[in-house]
Amino acid sequence: MERNPLRRQLQIMRKSLFDQGYLDEQFVQLEELQDESNPNFVEEVVTLYYRDSARLILNIEQALERKPYNFHKLDAYMHQFKGSSSSIGAKKVKAESTLFREYCKSGNGEGCMRCFQQLKKEYTTLRKKLEAYFQVARQAGPMETACRPK
Amino acid sequence: MAPAFPSGDDRADFGTGGHRQFSFHDIVLRNRLTALVVDGVDFCRLVEQGFLRSCGLETQGVNNGDAAVELIASGAKFDLIIIDMFLPVMDGLETTRRIRALGERCKIVGVSAYIGENDREAFLAAGGDVFSEKPVSPEVLIPILRELDGQYSNI
């Protein structure tokens, strides 16, 4: 049990992100790449993800404003978006991306639209939770970790 | 001696609610292995190269298929190439075909956000070796690295 109150808060926040299904195993893999030479690796990767994916979100929004829908283009954008989201372990976002593809394949424009609204909610919620998490992590400072023997 | 992997019982609960099988830190390579990562998304490439480096590989990254083919054509040698199927301009399948057409026989792993049986078959027909969902997991990658490391040790 972590005695430092900030570290304890961080543990609780982290556990909640996994227990509530926002993050998956991939996030743990990213954390394992973080070390003394790369102390903010996870936050940097997540920041790059939100920067990169904002462009894709905009592309999808614009594509959904044009009728008839170009499902091939929508699928291509979402393919890229899903790959990026999976790379940071964004579990709920990834699930909505998969559902979106199903709607694209069946040519269901309404379904795509509804799914995309839900995806944006999950995407934004995750960003807020991660921003809060990293803020506490910065306040808590670097954790001393045992070196894994190589 | 082959690298040993901890059993499921040895793994600590990392707060995800379950036991994990492999970590990228679990492998110790005896030989110098090199890898090329071909991914059009900068931070994805950063992550993929980071995982490979944590396993002990030397890595290079390019963001499109043409650059990968040019690198191989220039004589660069890699033990492993990881290719995202969704690349700008020339896709991962065509990149794989062209790399094989150059006579390159190294292990090629294809990754994709969506994987269907047709996608896997197409990739294998193009000359790829292993097709995996993106991001590639330690469960997929570590056995491949063990095999590559073992090949050098058998020489």
Coordinates of C-alpha atoms in Angstrom, one line a residue:
Chain A
M1 CA 0.0 0.0 0.0
E2 CA 1.5 3.4 -1.1
R3 CA 2.0 5.7 1.9
N4 CA 2.6 8.9 0.0
P5 CA -0.9 10.5 -0.4
L6 CA -0.2 11.7 -3.9
R7 CA 1.2 8.3 -5.0
R8 CA -1.8 6.7 -3.4
Q9 CA -4.2 9.0 -5.3
L10 CA -2.3 8.2 -8.5
Q11 CA -2.7 4.4 -7.8
I12 CA -6.4 4.8 -7.3
M13 CA -6.8 6.9 -10.5
R14 CA -4.8 4.4 -12.5
K15 CA -6.8 1.4 -11.2
S16 CA -10.0 3.2 -12.0
L17 CA -8.9 3.9 -15.6
F18 CA -8.5 0.1 -16.0
D19 CA -11.4 -1.1 -13.9
Q20 CA -13.8 1.2 -15.8
G21 CA -12.5 0.0 -19.1
Y22 CA -10.9 3.2 -20.4
L23 CA -7.5 1.6 -20.8
D24 CA -6.2 -1.8 -21.6
E25 CA -2.9 -3.8 -21.5
Q26 CA -1.2 -1.6 -24.1
F27 CA -1.1 1.3 -21.6
V28 CA 0.8 -0.9 -19.2
Q29 CA 3.3 -1.7 -22.0
L30 CA 3.8 2.0 -22.5
E31 CA 4.4 2.5 -18.8
E32 CA 7.1 -0.1 -18.9
L33 CA 9.0 2.0 -21.5
Q34 CA 9.1 4.9 -19.1
D35 CA 12.4 5.1 -17.1
E36 CA 14.9 7.6 -15.8
S37 CA 16.0 8.5 -19.3
N38 CA 12.4 8.9 -20.5
P39 CA 10.5 9.9 -17.3
N40 CA 7.5 11.4 -19.2
F41 CA 7.3 8.9 -22.0
V42 CA 3.7 7.9 -21.5
E43 CA 2.4 11.5 -21.2
E44 CA 4.4 12.5 -24.3
V45 CA 3.0 9.6 -26.3
V46 CA -0.6 10.4 -25.2
T47 CA -0.1 14.1 -26.1
L48 CA 1.1 13.1 -29.6
Y49 CA -1.9 10.8 -29.9
Y50 CA -4.4 13.5 -29.2
R51 CA -2.5 15.9 -31.5
D52 CA -2.4 13.4 -34.3
S53 CA -5.9 12.0 -33.9
A54 CA -7.6 15.5 -33.8
R55 CA -6.9 15.7 -37.5
L56 CA -8.6 12.4 -38.1
I57 CA -11.6 13.3 -36.0
L58 CA -12.0 16.5 -38.1
N59 CA -11.7 14.5 -41.3
I60 CA -14.4 12.1 -40.2
E61 CA -16.7 14.9 -39.1
Q62 CA -16.3 16.6 -42.5
A63 CA -16.9 13.3 -44.3
L64 CA -20.1 12.8 -42.3
E65 CA -21.3 16.2 -43.4
R66 CA -21.2 15.2 -47.1
K67 CA -24.1 13.2 -48.5
P68 CA -24.1 10.6 -49.9
Y69 CA -21.6 9.2 -47.4
N70 CA -18.3 7.9 -48.8
F71 CA -18.1 4.8 -46.7
H72 CA -14.8 3.7 -48.2
K73 CA -13.2 7.0 -47.1
L74 CA -14.9 6.9 -43.7
D75 CA -13.6 3.4 -43.2
A76 CA -10.1 4.5 -44.2
Y77 CA -10.1 7.4 -41.7
M78 CA -11.4 5.1 -38.9
H79 CA -8.9 2.4 -39.8
Q80 CA -6.1 4.9 -39.1
F81 CA -7.9 6.3 -36.0
K82 CA -8.3 2.8 -34.5
G83 CA -4.6 2.0 -35.1
S84 CA -3.6 5.1 -33.2
S85 CA -6.1 4.6 -30.4
S86 CA -5.1 1.0 -29.9
S87 CA -1.4 2.1 -29.7
I88 CA -2.1 4.0 -26.4
G89 CA -4.5 1.4 -25.0
A90 CA -7.6 3.5 -25.4
K91 CA -10.0 0.6 -24.9
K92 CA -13.5 2.2 -25.2
V93 CA -12.4 4.4 -28.1
K94 CA -11.1 1.3 -29.9
A95 CA -14.4 -0.5 -29.3
E96 CA -16.4 2.3 -30.9
S97 CA -14.0 2.4 -33.8
T98 CA -14.6 -1.3 -34.4
L99 CA -18.4 -0.7 -34.3
F100 CA -18.1 2.2 -36.7
R101 CA -16.4 0.0 -39.2
E102 CA -19.3 -2.5 -39.0
Y103 CA -21.7 0.3 -39.8
C104 CA -19.5 1.4 -42.7
K105 CA -19.4 -2.1 -44.1
S106 CA -23.2 -2.4 -44.0
G107 CA -23.6 1.1 -45.4
N108 CA -25.5 2.3 -42.4
G109 CA -25.0 6.1 -42.3
E110 CA -27.3 6.6 -39.3
G111 CA -25.3 4.0 -37.4
C112 CA -22.0 5.7 -38.4
M113 CA -23.3 9.0 -37.2
R114 CA -24.5 7.7 -33.8
C115 CA -21.4 5.7 -33.2
F116 CA -19.2 8.6 -34.0
Q117 CA -21.0 10.8 -31.5
Q118 CA -20.4 8.1 -28.8
L119 CA -16.8 7.7 -29.9
K120 CA -16.2 11.4 -29.5
K121 CA -17.6 11.3 -26.0
E122 CA -15.3 8.4 -25.0
Y123 CA -12.3 10.1 -26.7
T124 CA -13.0 13.4 -24.8
T125 CA -13.7 11.7 -21.5
L126 CA -10.4 9.7 -21.7
R127 CA -8.5 12.8 -22.5
K128 CA -9.9 14.6 -19.4
K129 CA -9.1 11.6 -17.2
L130 CA -5.6 11.2 -18.5
E131 CA -4.9 15.0 -18.2
A132 CA -6.0 14.8 -14.5
Y133 CA -3.9 11.6 -14.1
F134 CA -0.7 13.1 -15.5
Q135 CA -1.2 16.3 -13.5
V136 CA -1.2 14.3 -10.3
A137 CA 1.7 12.2 -11.6
R138 CA 3.8 15.4 -12.2
Q139 CA 3.0 16.6 -8.7
A140 CA 3.9 13.2 -7.2
G141 CA 7.2 13.3 -8.9
P142 CA 9.3 10.4 -10.3
M143 CA 8.9 7.1 -8.6
E144 CA 11.9 5.1 -7.6
T145 CA 11.7 1.8 -9.4
A146 CA 13.8 -1.3 -9.1
C147 CA 15.8 -2.0 -12.2
R148 CA 14.8 -5.2 -13.9
P149 CA 17.9 -7.4 -14.3
K150 CA 18.8 -7.8 -17.9
Chain B
M1 CA 20.8 -21.1 -22.9
A2 CA 17.4 -19.9 -24.3
P3 CA 15.8 -16.9 -22.6
A4 CA 13.4 -18.1 -19.9
F5 CA 10.0 -16.5 -19.5
P6 CA 8.3 -16.2 -16.1
S7 CA 5.3 -18.4 -15.6
G8 CA 1.9 -16.9 -15.1
D9 CA 2.3 -17.4 -11.3
D10 CA 5.4 -15.3 -11.2
R11 CA 3.6 -12.2 -12.7
A12 CA 2.4 -9.5 -10.4
D13 CA -1.0 -8.0 -10.8
F14 CA -0.2 -4.7 -12.5
G15 CA -3.5 -3.2 -11.4
T16 CA -5.3 -4.4 -14.5
G17 CA -7.1 -7.0 -12.5
G18 CA -5.4 -10.0 -14.1
H19 CA -2.1 -11.8 -14.7
R20 CA 0.0 -10.9 -17.6
Q21 CA 2.0 -13.5 -19.6
F22 CA 4.8 -11.5 -21.2
S23 CA 6.4 -8.1 -21.0
F24 CA 8.9 -6.6 -23.5
H25 CA 11.4 -6.6 -20.6
D26 CA 11.3 -10.4 -20.3
I27 CA 13.6 -11.2 -23.2
V28 CA 17.4 -11.1 -23.0
L29 CA 18.9 -11.3 -26.5
R30 CA 22.3 -12.9 -26.9
N31 CA 22.9 -11.5 -30.4
R32 CA 22.7 -8.1 -32.0
L33 CA 19.4 -8.0 -33.8
T34 CA 18.1 -5.1 -36.0
A35 CA 14.6 -4.1 -37.0
L36 CA 12.9 -1.7 -39.4
V37 CA 9.5 -0.2 -38.4
V38 CA 7.4 1.0 -41.3
D39 CA 4.5 3.1 -39.9
G40 CA 3.0 6.3 -41.3
V41 CA 2.0 7.6 -37.8
D42 CA 4.9 9.2 -36.0
F43 CA 3.9 8.4 -32.4
C44 CA 3.0 4.8 -33.4
R45 CA 6.4 4.4 -34.8
L46 CA 7.9 5.8 -31.6
V47 CA 6.0 3.3 -29.6
E48 CA 6.9 0.3 -31.8
Q49 CA 10.6 1.2 -31.9
G50 CA 10.5 1.8 -28.2
F51 CA 9.2 -1.7 -27.6
L52 CA 11.9 -3.2 -29.8
R53 CA 14.6 -1.2 -28.2
S54 CA 13.5 -2.3 -24.8
C55 CA 14.0 -5.9 -26.0
G56 CA 17.5 -5.0 -27.0
L57 CA 17.2 -4.5 -30.7
E58 CA 18.7 -1.7 -32.8
T59 CA 15.9 -0.1 -34.8
Q60 CA 15.2 2.3 -37.7
G61 CA 11.9 3.7 -38.6
V62 CA 10.4 5.1 -41.8
N63 CA 7.0 6.6 -42.4
N64 CA 6.1 5.1 -45.8
G65 CA 6.6 2.1 -48.0
D66 CA 8.7 3.8 -50.7
A67 CA 11.3 4.7 -48.1
A68 CA 11.3 1.2 -46.8
V69 CA 11.9 -0.3 -50.2
E70 CA 14.6 2.3 -51.0
L71 CA 16.4 1.4 -47.7
I72 CA 16.4 -2.3 -48.5
A73 CA 17.4 -1.7 -52.1
S74 CA 20.3 0.4 -50.8
G75 CA 21.6 -2.7 -49.0
A76 CA 20.4 -2.1 -45.5
K77 CA 20.0 -5.4 -43.7
F78 CA 17.4 -6.1 -41.0
D79 CA 16.5 -9.2 -39.0
L80 CA 12.9 -8.1 -38.7
I81 CA 10.6 -5.7 -40.5
I82 CA 7.4 -4.6 -39.0
I83 CA 5.0 -3.0 -41.5
D84 CA 1.7 -1.3 -40.9
M85 CA -0.7 -2.4 -43.6
F86 CA -2.2 1.1 -43.7
L87 CA 0.5 3.3 -45.2
P88 CA 0.3 6.6 -47.2
V89 CA 0.6 6.2 -51.0
M90 CA 1.9 2.6 -51.2
D91 CA 0.2 0.2 -48.8
G92 CA 1.7 -2.4 -46.6
L93 CA 0.9 -5.3 -48.9
E94 CA 2.6 -3.7 -51.9
T95 CA 5.5 -2.7 -49.7
T96 CA 5.9 -6.3 -48.6
R97 CA 5.7 -7.6 -52.2
R98 CA 8.4 -5.2 -53.3
I99 CA 10.7 -6.0 -50.4
R100 CA 10.4 -9.7 -51.2
A101 CA 11.0 -8.9 -54.9
L102 CA 14.4 -7.4 -53.9
G103 CA 15.3 -10.8 -52.5
E104 CA 15.0 -9.8 -48.9
R105 CA 14.2 -12.9 -46.8
C106 CA 14.1 -11.5 -43.3
K107 CA 11.1 -12.0 -41.0
I108 CA 8.3 -9.6 -41.9
V109 CA 5.5 -8.9 -39.5
G110 CA 2.4 -7.1 -40.8
V111 CA 0.2 -5.1 -38.4
S112 CA -3.2 -3.7 -38.9
A113 CA -5.9 -2.1 -36.8
Y114 CA -8.5 -4.4 -38.4
I115 CA -7.6 -8.0 -39.1
G116 CA -9.8 -10.4 -41.1
E117 CA -8.9 -13.8 -42.6
N118 CA -8.8 -12.3 -46.1
D119 CA -6.3 -9.7 -44.9
R120 CA -4.1 -12.4 -43.3
E121 CA -4.2 -14.5 -46.4
A122 CA -3.3 -11.6 -48.7
F123 CA -0.4 -10.6 -46.5
L124 CA 1.0 -14.2 -46.4
A125 CA 0.6 -14.4 -50.2
A126 CA 2.5 -11.1 -50.5
G127 CA 5.4 -12.8 -48.8
G128 CA 4.8 -11.8 -45.2
D129 CA 5.4 -14.2 -42.3
V130 CA 3.2 -13.1 -39.4
F131 CA 0.1 -11.0 -39.4
S132 CA -1.0 -9.3 -36.2
E133 CA -3.4 -6.9 -34.9
K134 CA -1.9 -3.4 -34.2
P135 CA -0.2 -2.8 -31.8
V136 CA 1.9 -5.9 -31.9
S137 CA 1.9 -7.5 -28.4
P138 CA 4.8 -9.1 -26.5
E139 CA 2.9 -12.5 -26.9
V140 CA 3.4 -12.2 -30.7
L141 CA 6.8 -10.5 -30.8
I142 CA 8.8 -12.3 -28.2
P143 CA 8.6 -15.8 -29.7
I144 CA 9.7 -14.3 -33.0
L145 CA 12.7 -12.6 -31.4
R146 CA 13.6 -15.8 -29.6
E147 CA 13.5 -17.6 -32.9
L148 CA 15.7 -14.9 -34.6
D149 CA 18.1 -14.9 -31.7
G150 CA 18.3 -18.7 -31.7
Q151 CA 19.1 -18.7 -35.4
Y152 CA 22.3 -16.7 -34.8
S153 CA 23.2 -18.9 -31.9
N154 CA 23.0 -22.0 -34.1
I155 CA 25.5 -20.7 -36.6

